[in-house]
Amino acid sequence: MGKKLEGNGLFESSRMMLPEHKAQFAVQQKETRHRQRPLLDDQALEQYALLLLESTERQTDVVICVFDPVRDETVRGRVVKIDFTLRRVKVACAGETVSIRFADIVNVTRG
């Protein structure tokens, strides 16, 4: 009987998938498929940079859309520092400071 149990503890003969399981597995794989990072043109990047600098100088809030392979996240706050050597933006929001890479910024709007 020990030979019938393999690495995951299932009988070798019980490894089958029902059509419903196959369909659910296909849906799950489609939902977790990673998105590609959008390419931004120079004009959009320049506009985002101006909004970030304006937030730094005037202490105004901005809403930054941050890229994530599954779904984008938004960060609302005030730009504290723009670090060109590390290529990051530090944003103060909800009592904490969040560091965002330049490459992850998808959109910037006034808050």
GROMACS .gro file of N, CA and C in nm:
model
  333
    1MET      N    1   0.082  -0.119   0.000
    1MET     CA    2   0.000   0.000   0.000
    1MET      C    3   0.086   0.126   0.000
    2GLY      N    4   0.207   0.116   0.051
    2GLY     CA    5   0.295   0.231   0.054
    2GLY      C    6   0.338   0.278  -0.083
    3LYS      N    7   0.338   0.188  -0.180
    3LYS     CA    8   0.379   0.226  -0.315
    3LYS      C    9   0.273   0.310  -0.385
    4LYS      N   10   0.148   0.298  -0.345
    4LYS     CA   11   0.042   0.374  -0.411
    4LYS      C   12   0.042   0.520  -0.367
    5LEU      N   13   0.096   0.548  -0.251
    5LEU     CA   14   0.104   0.686  -0.205
    5LEU      C   15   0.233   0.747  -0.259
    6GLU      N   16   0.220   0.862  -0.321
    6GLU     CA   17   0.337   0.930  -0.377
    6GLU      C   18   0.364   1.059  -0.299
    7GLY      N   19   0.440   1.149  -0.358
    7GLY     CA   20   0.487   1.270  -0.292
    7GLY      C   21   0.381   1.355  -0.227
    8ASN      N   22   0.265   1.371  -0.288
    8ASN     CA   23   0.164   1.457  -0.229
    8ASN      C   24   0.060   1.380  -0.148
    9GLY      N   25   0.077   1.247  -0.132
    9GLY     CA   26  -0.013   1.170  -0.049
    9GLY      C   27  -0.140   1.125  -0.116
   10LEU      N   28  -0.150   1.139  -0.249
   10LEU     CA   29  -0.268   1.096  -0.322
   10LEU      C   30  -0.239   0.965  -0.393
   11PHE      N   31  -0.343   0.887  -0.413
   11PHE     CA   32  -0.328   0.767  -0.495
   11PHE      C   33  -0.298   0.810  -0.639
   12GLU      N   34  -0.212   0.739  -0.706
   12GLU     CA   35  -0.179   0.770  -0.844
   12GLU      C   36  -0.303   0.766  -0.933
   13SER      N   37  -0.394   0.674  -0.906
   13SER     CA   38  -0.511   0.659  -0.993
   13SER      C   39  -0.616   0.766  -0.968
   14SER      N   40  -0.604   0.846  -0.862
   14SER     CA   41  -0.707   0.945  -0.832
   14SER      C   42  -0.672   1.083  -0.886
   15ARG      N   43  -0.573   1.093  -0.971
   15ARG     CA   44  -0.534   1.223  -1.026
   15ARG      C   45  -0.612   1.251  -1.154
   16MET      N   46  -0.727   1.308  -1.140
   16MET     CA   47  -0.807   1.347  -1.255
   16MET      C   48  -0.871   1.481  -1.225
   17MET      N   49  -0.908   1.551  -1.331
   17MET     CA   50  -0.973   1.680  -1.315
   17MET      C   51  -1.110   1.676  -1.381
   18LEU      N   52  -1.208   1.722  -1.310
   18LEU     CA   53  -1.342   1.734  -1.367
   18LEU      C   54  -1.346   1.855  -1.460
   19PRO      N   55  -1.436   1.858  -1.555
   19PRO     CA   56  -1.447   1.974  -1.646
   19PRO      C   57  -1.471   2.105  -1.572
   20GLU      N   58  -1.545   2.098  -1.461
   20GLU     CA   59  -1.569   2.220  -1.382
   20GLU      C   60  -1.440   2.271  -1.320
   21HIS      N   61  -1.356   2.179  -1.277
   21HIS     CA   62  -1.228   2.218  -1.219
   21HIS      C   63  -1.137   2.279  -1.324
   22LYS      N   64  -1.138   2.221  -1.444
   22LYS     CA   65  -1.057   2.276  -1.553
   22LYS      C   66  -1.101   2.418  -1.587
   23ALA      N   67  -1.232   2.441  -1.595
   23ALA     CA   68  -1.284   2.574  -1.627
   23ALA      C   69  -1.246   2.674  -1.518
   24GLN      N   70  -1.261   2.636  -1.392
   24GLN     CA   71  -1.225   2.724  -1.281
   24GLN      C   72  -1.076   2.754  -1.281
   25PHE      N   73  -0.994   2.654  -1.312
   25PHE     CA   74  -0.850   2.673  -1.318
   25PHE      C   75  -0.813   2.771  -1.429
   26ALA      N   76  -0.879   2.761  -1.544
   26ALA     CA   77  -0.853   2.853  -1.655
   26ALA      C   78  -0.891   2.996  -1.618
   27VAL      N   79  -1.004   3.013  -1.549
   27VAL     CA   80  -1.047   3.146  -1.506
   27VAL      C   81  -0.947   3.204  -1.406
   28GLN      N   82  -0.901   3.123  -1.313
   28GLN     CA   83  -0.806   3.169  -1.213
   28GLN      C   84  -0.673   3.209  -1.277
   29GLN      N   85  -0.626   3.132  -1.373
   29GLN     CA   86  -0.502   3.166  -1.442
   29GLN      C   87  -0.515   3.297  -1.519
   30LYS      N   88  -0.631   3.318  -1.580
   30LYS     CA   89  -0.654   3.441  -1.656
   30LYS      C   90  -0.656   3.564  -1.565
   31GLU      N   91  -0.717   3.548  -1.446
   31GLU     CA   92  -0.726   3.659  -1.352
   31GLU      C   93  -0.590   3.697  -1.293
   32THR      N   94  -0.504   3.599  -1.274
   32THR     CA   95  -0.375   3.627  -1.212
   32THR      C   96  -0.266   3.656  -1.314
   33ARG      N   97  -0.301   3.664  -1.440
   33ARG     CA   98  -0.202   3.696  -1.543
   33ARG      C   99  -0.151   3.838  -1.519
   34HIS      N  100  -0.023   3.853  -1.525
   34HIS     CA  101   0.039   3.983  -1.498
   34HIS      C  102   0.029   4.076  -1.618
   35ARG      N  103   0.005   4.201  -1.588
   35ARG     CA  104  -0.005   4.303  -1.692
   35ARG      C  105   0.134   4.356  -1.725
   36GLN      N  106   0.145   4.414  -1.841
   36GLN     CA  107   0.269   4.477  -1.882
   36GLN      C  108   0.269   4.623  -1.838
   37ARG      N  109   0.388   4.676  -1.810
   37ARG     CA  110   0.402   4.815  -1.770
   37ARG      C  111   0.372   4.905  -1.891
   38PRO      N  112   0.285   5.005  -1.876
   38PRO     CA  113   0.255   5.093  -1.990
   38PRO      C  114   0.373   5.183  -2.024
   39LEU      N  115   0.388   5.212  -2.151
   39LEU     CA  116   0.493   5.303  -2.197
   39LEU      C  117   0.436   5.445  -2.201
   40LEU      N  118   0.506   5.538  -2.139
   40LEU     CA  119   0.461   5.677  -2.133
   40LEU      C  120   0.544   5.761  -2.227
   41ASP      N  121   0.479   5.855  -2.293
   41ASP     CA  122   0.554   5.943  -2.382
   41ASP      C  123   0.621   6.056  -2.303
   42ASP      N  124   0.709   6.127  -2.370
   42ASP     CA  125   0.788   6.231  -2.303
   42ASP      C  126   0.702   6.345  -2.251
   43GLN      N  127   0.597   6.378  -2.323
   43GLN     CA  128   0.510   6.488  -2.282
   43GLN      C  129   0.439   6.453  -2.150
   44ALA      N  130   0.391   6.331  -2.137
   44ALA     CA  131   0.325   6.289  -2.013
   44ALA      C  132   0.423   6.287  -1.897
   45LEU      N  133   0.544   6.237  -1.921
   45LEU     CA  134   0.645   6.234  -1.815
   45LEU      C  135   0.681   6.375  -1.769
   46GLU      N  136   0.689   6.469  -1.863
   46GLU     CA  137   0.720   6.607  -1.827
   46GLU      C  138   0.608   6.669  -1.744
   47GLN      N  139   0.483   6.639  -1.781
   47GLN     CA  140   0.369   6.690  -1.706
   47GLN      C  141   0.369   6.633  -1.564
   48TYR      N  142   0.398   6.503  -1.549
   48TYR     CA  143   0.403   6.442  -1.417
   48TYR      C  144   0.514   6.504  -1.332
   49ALA      N  145   0.629   6.529  -1.394
   49ALA     CA  146   0.741   6.589  -1.321
   49ALA      C  147   0.705   6.729  -1.272
   50LEU      N  148   0.636   6.807  -1.356
   50LEU     CA  149   0.595   6.942  -1.315
   50LEU      C  150   0.496   6.936  -1.199
   51LEU      N  151   0.403   6.843  -1.201
   51LEU     CA  152   0.308   6.830  -1.090
   51LEU      C  153   0.378   6.788  -0.961
   52LEU      N  154   0.476   6.700  -0.971
   52LEU     CA  155   0.551   6.659  -0.852
   52LEU      C  156   0.633   6.774  -0.796
   53LEU      N  157   0.697   6.852  -0.882
   53LEU     CA  158   0.773   6.969  -0.836
   53LEU      C  159   0.681   7.074  -0.775
   54GLU      N  160   0.565   7.093  -0.834
   54GLU     CA  161   0.469   7.188  -0.779
   54GLU      C  162   0.423   7.145  -0.640
   55SER      N  163   0.402   7.017  -0.621
   55SER     CA  164   0.362   6.966  -0.490
   55SER      C  165   0.472   6.988  -0.387
   56THR      N  166   0.597   6.974  -0.430
   56THR     CA  167   0.709   6.995  -0.339
   56THR      C  168   0.719   7.141  -0.298
   57GLU      N  169   0.708   7.231  -0.395
   57GLU     CA  170   0.727   7.373  -0.367
   57GLU      C  171   0.608   7.435  -0.294
   58ARG      N  172   0.486   7.404  -0.335
   58ARG     CA  173   0.367   7.468  -0.278
   58ARG      C  174   0.302   7.387  -0.167
   59GLN      N  175   0.355   7.268  -0.137
   59GLN     CA  176   0.301   7.181  -0.032
   59GLN      C  177   0.155   7.146  -0.058
   60THR      N  178   0.125   7.110  -0.183
   60THR     CA  179  -0.010   7.069  -0.220
   60THR      C  180  -0.015   6.918  -0.236
   61ASP      N  181  -0.135   6.863  -0.226
   61ASP     CA  182  -0.151   6.718  -0.240
   61ASP      C  183  -0.158   6.678  -0.387
   62VAL      N  184  -0.107   6.559  -0.414
   62VAL     CA  185  -0.117   6.499  -0.546
   62VAL      C  186  -0.166   6.355  -0.529
   63VAL      N  187  -0.222   6.302  -0.636
   63VAL     CA  188  -0.264   6.162  -0.640
   63VAL      C  189  -0.175   6.093  -0.742
   64ILE      N  190  -0.099   5.994  -0.696
   64ILE     CA  191  -0.005   5.923  -0.781
   64ILE      C  192  -0.058   5.782  -0.802
   65CYS      N  193  -0.070   5.743  -0.927
   65CYS     CA  194  -0.111   5.607  -0.962
   65CYS      C  195   0.017   5.526  -0.980
   66VAL      N  196   0.033   5.420  -0.901
   66VAL     CA  197   0.154   5.339  -0.899
   66VAL      C  198   0.125   5.205  -0.967
   67PHE      N  199   0.213   5.166  -1.059
   67PHE     CA  200   0.195   5.041  -1.134
   67PHE      C  201   0.216   4.919  -1.045
   68ASP      N  202   0.130   4.821  -1.062
   68ASP     CA  203   0.144   4.691  -0.998
   68ASP      C  204   0.104   4.587  -1.102
   69PRO      N  205   0.173   4.473  -1.111
   69PRO     CA  206   0.139   4.376  -1.215
   69PRO      C  207  -0.005   4.325  -1.210
   70VAL      N  208  -0.066   4.325  -1.094
   70VAL     CA  209  -0.204   4.276  -1.083
   70VAL      C  210  -0.303   4.391  -1.103
   71ARG      N  211  -0.289   4.498  -1.023
   71ARG     CA  212  -0.375   4.615  -1.041
   71ARG      C  213  -0.302   4.737  -0.985
   72ASP      N  214  -0.331   4.853  -1.041
   72ASP     CA  215  -0.265   4.976  -1.000
   72ASP      C  216  -0.314   5.020  -0.862
   73GLU      N  217  -0.223   5.087  -0.789
   73GLU     CA  218  -0.257   5.141  -0.659
   73GLU      C  219  -0.246   5.293  -0.665
   74THR      N  220  -0.324   5.362  -0.583
   74THR     CA  221  -0.316   5.507  -0.579
   74THR      C  222  -0.262   5.551  -0.444
   75VAL      N  223  -0.178   5.654  -0.449
   75VAL     CA  224  -0.121   5.714  -0.328
   75VAL      C  225  -0.156   5.861  -0.331
   76ARG      N  226  -0.222   5.908  -0.225
   76ARG     CA  227  -0.258   6.050  -0.214
   76ARG      C  228  -0.177   6.111  -0.101
   77GLY      N  229  -0.109   6.221  -0.133
   77GLY     CA  230  -0.031   6.286  -0.029
   77GLY      C  231   0.050   6.401  -0.085
   78ARG      N  232   0.142   6.448  -0.002
   78ARG     CA  233   0.227   6.562  -0.034
   78ARG      C  234   0.368   6.512  -0.061
   79VAL      N  235   0.427   6.558  -0.172
   79VAL     CA  236   0.564   6.517  -0.206
   79VAL      C  237   0.660   6.583  -0.108
   80VAL      N  238   0.739   6.501  -0.039
   80VAL     CA  239   0.835   6.549   0.059
   80VAL      C  240   0.971   6.569  -0.006
   81LYS      N  241   1.012   6.473  -0.089
   81LYS     CA  242   1.145   6.479  -0.148
   81LYS      C  243   1.145   6.406  -0.282
   82ILE      N  244   1.218   6.462  -0.376
   82ILE     CA  245   1.242   6.396  -0.504
   82ILE      C  246   1.390   6.363  -0.508
   83ASP      N  247   1.423   6.235  -0.503
   83ASP     CA  248   1.562   6.189  -0.499
   83ASP      C  249   1.602   6.141  -0.637
   84PHE      N  250   1.684   6.223  -0.706
   84PHE     CA  251   1.723   6.190  -0.842
   84PHE      C  252   1.832   6.084  -0.848
   85THR      N  253   1.911   6.070  -0.744
   85THR     CA  254   2.016   5.967  -0.746
   85THR      C  255   1.957   5.828  -0.729
   86LEU      N  256   1.858   5.814  -0.640
   86LEU     CA  257   1.791   5.685  -0.622
   86LEU      C  258   1.672   5.667  -0.716
   87ARG      N  259   1.637   5.775  -0.786
   87ARG     CA  260   1.524   5.776  -0.879
   87ARG      C  261   1.394   5.737  -0.806
   88ARG      N  262   1.368   5.809  -0.696
   88ARG     CA  263   1.249   5.783  -0.615
   88ARG      C  264   1.184   5.915  -0.573
   89VAL      N  265   1.056   5.906  -0.544
   89VAL     CA  266   0.978   6.018  -0.491
   89VAL      C  267   0.928   5.975  -0.354
   90LYS      N  268   0.945   6.060  -0.254
   90LYS     CA  269   0.894   6.031  -0.119
   90LYS      C  270   0.770   6.115  -0.096
   91VAL      N  271   0.661   6.045  -0.060
   91VAL     CA  272   0.531   6.109  -0.043
   91VAL      C  273   0.484   6.086   0.100
   92ALA      N  274   0.444   6.195   0.166
   92ALA     CA  275   0.388   6.186   0.301
   92ALA      C  276   0.237   6.172   0.289
   93CYS      N  277   0.187   6.057   0.338
   93CYS     CA  278   0.043   6.033   0.334
   93CYS      C  279   0.000   5.955   0.457
   94ALA      N  280  -0.106   5.998   0.519
   94ALA     CA  281  -0.167   5.930   0.634
   94ALA      C  282  -0.065   5.902   0.745
   95GLY      N  283   0.019   5.998   0.776
   95GLY     CA  284   0.113   5.984   0.886
   95GLY      C  285   0.235   5.901   0.858
   96GLU      N  286   0.255   5.857   0.734
   96GLU     CA  287   0.373   5.779   0.699
   96GLU      C  288   0.432   5.831   0.569
   97THR      N  289   0.555   5.794   0.542
   97THR     CA  290   0.623   5.835   0.420
   97THR      C  291   0.638   5.714   0.330
   98VAL      N  292   0.592   5.728   0.205
   98VAL     CA  293   0.598   5.619   0.108
   98VAL      C  294   0.700   5.656   0.002
   99SER      N  295   0.787   5.563  -0.032
   99SER     CA  296   0.887   5.584  -0.135
   99SER      C  297   0.841   5.514  -0.264
  100ILE      N  298   0.835   5.589  -0.374
  100ILE     CA  299   0.785   5.536  -0.501
  100ILE      C  300   0.894   5.553  -0.606
  101ARG      N  301   0.921   5.446  -0.680
  101ARG     CA  302   1.020   5.454  -0.788
  101ARG      C  303   0.963   5.534  -0.904
  102PHE      N  304   1.050   5.608  -0.975
  102PHE     CA  305   1.006   5.682  -1.092
  102PHE      C  306   0.943   5.590  -1.195
  103ALA      N  307   1.002   5.473  -1.215
  103ALA     CA  308   0.956   5.379  -1.318
  103ALA      C  309   0.817   5.324  -1.288
  104ASP      N  310   0.773   5.327  -1.162
  104ASP     CA  311   0.643   5.272  -1.124
  104ASP      C  312   0.530   5.373  -1.134
  105ILE      N  313   0.561   5.500  -1.159
  105ILE     CA  314   0.458   5.603  -1.167
  105ILE      C  315   0.389   5.594  -1.302
  106VAL      N  316   0.256   5.577  -1.298
  106VAL     CA  317   0.177   5.565  -1.420
  106VAL      C  318   0.103   5.695  -1.449
  107ASN      N  319   0.056   5.763  -1.343
  107ASN     CA  320  -0.020   5.886  -1.360
  107ASN      C  321  -0.007   5.972  -1.237
  108VAL      N  322  -0.009   6.104  -1.256
  108VAL     CA  323  -0.005   6.200  -1.146
  108VAL      C  324  -0.111   6.307  -1.173
  109THR      N  325  -0.195   6.334  -1.073
  109THR     CA  326  -0.296   6.439  -1.084
  109THR      C  327  -0.293   6.522  -0.956
  110ARG      N  328  -0.351   6.640  -0.966
  110ARG     CA  329  -0.362   6.725  -0.845
  110ARG      C  330  -0.465   6.663  -0.752
  111GLY      N  331  -0.436   6.673  -0.623
  111GLY     CA  332  -0.526   6.612  -0.525
  111GLY      C  333  -0.617   6.711  -0.466
   0.00000   0.00000   0.00000
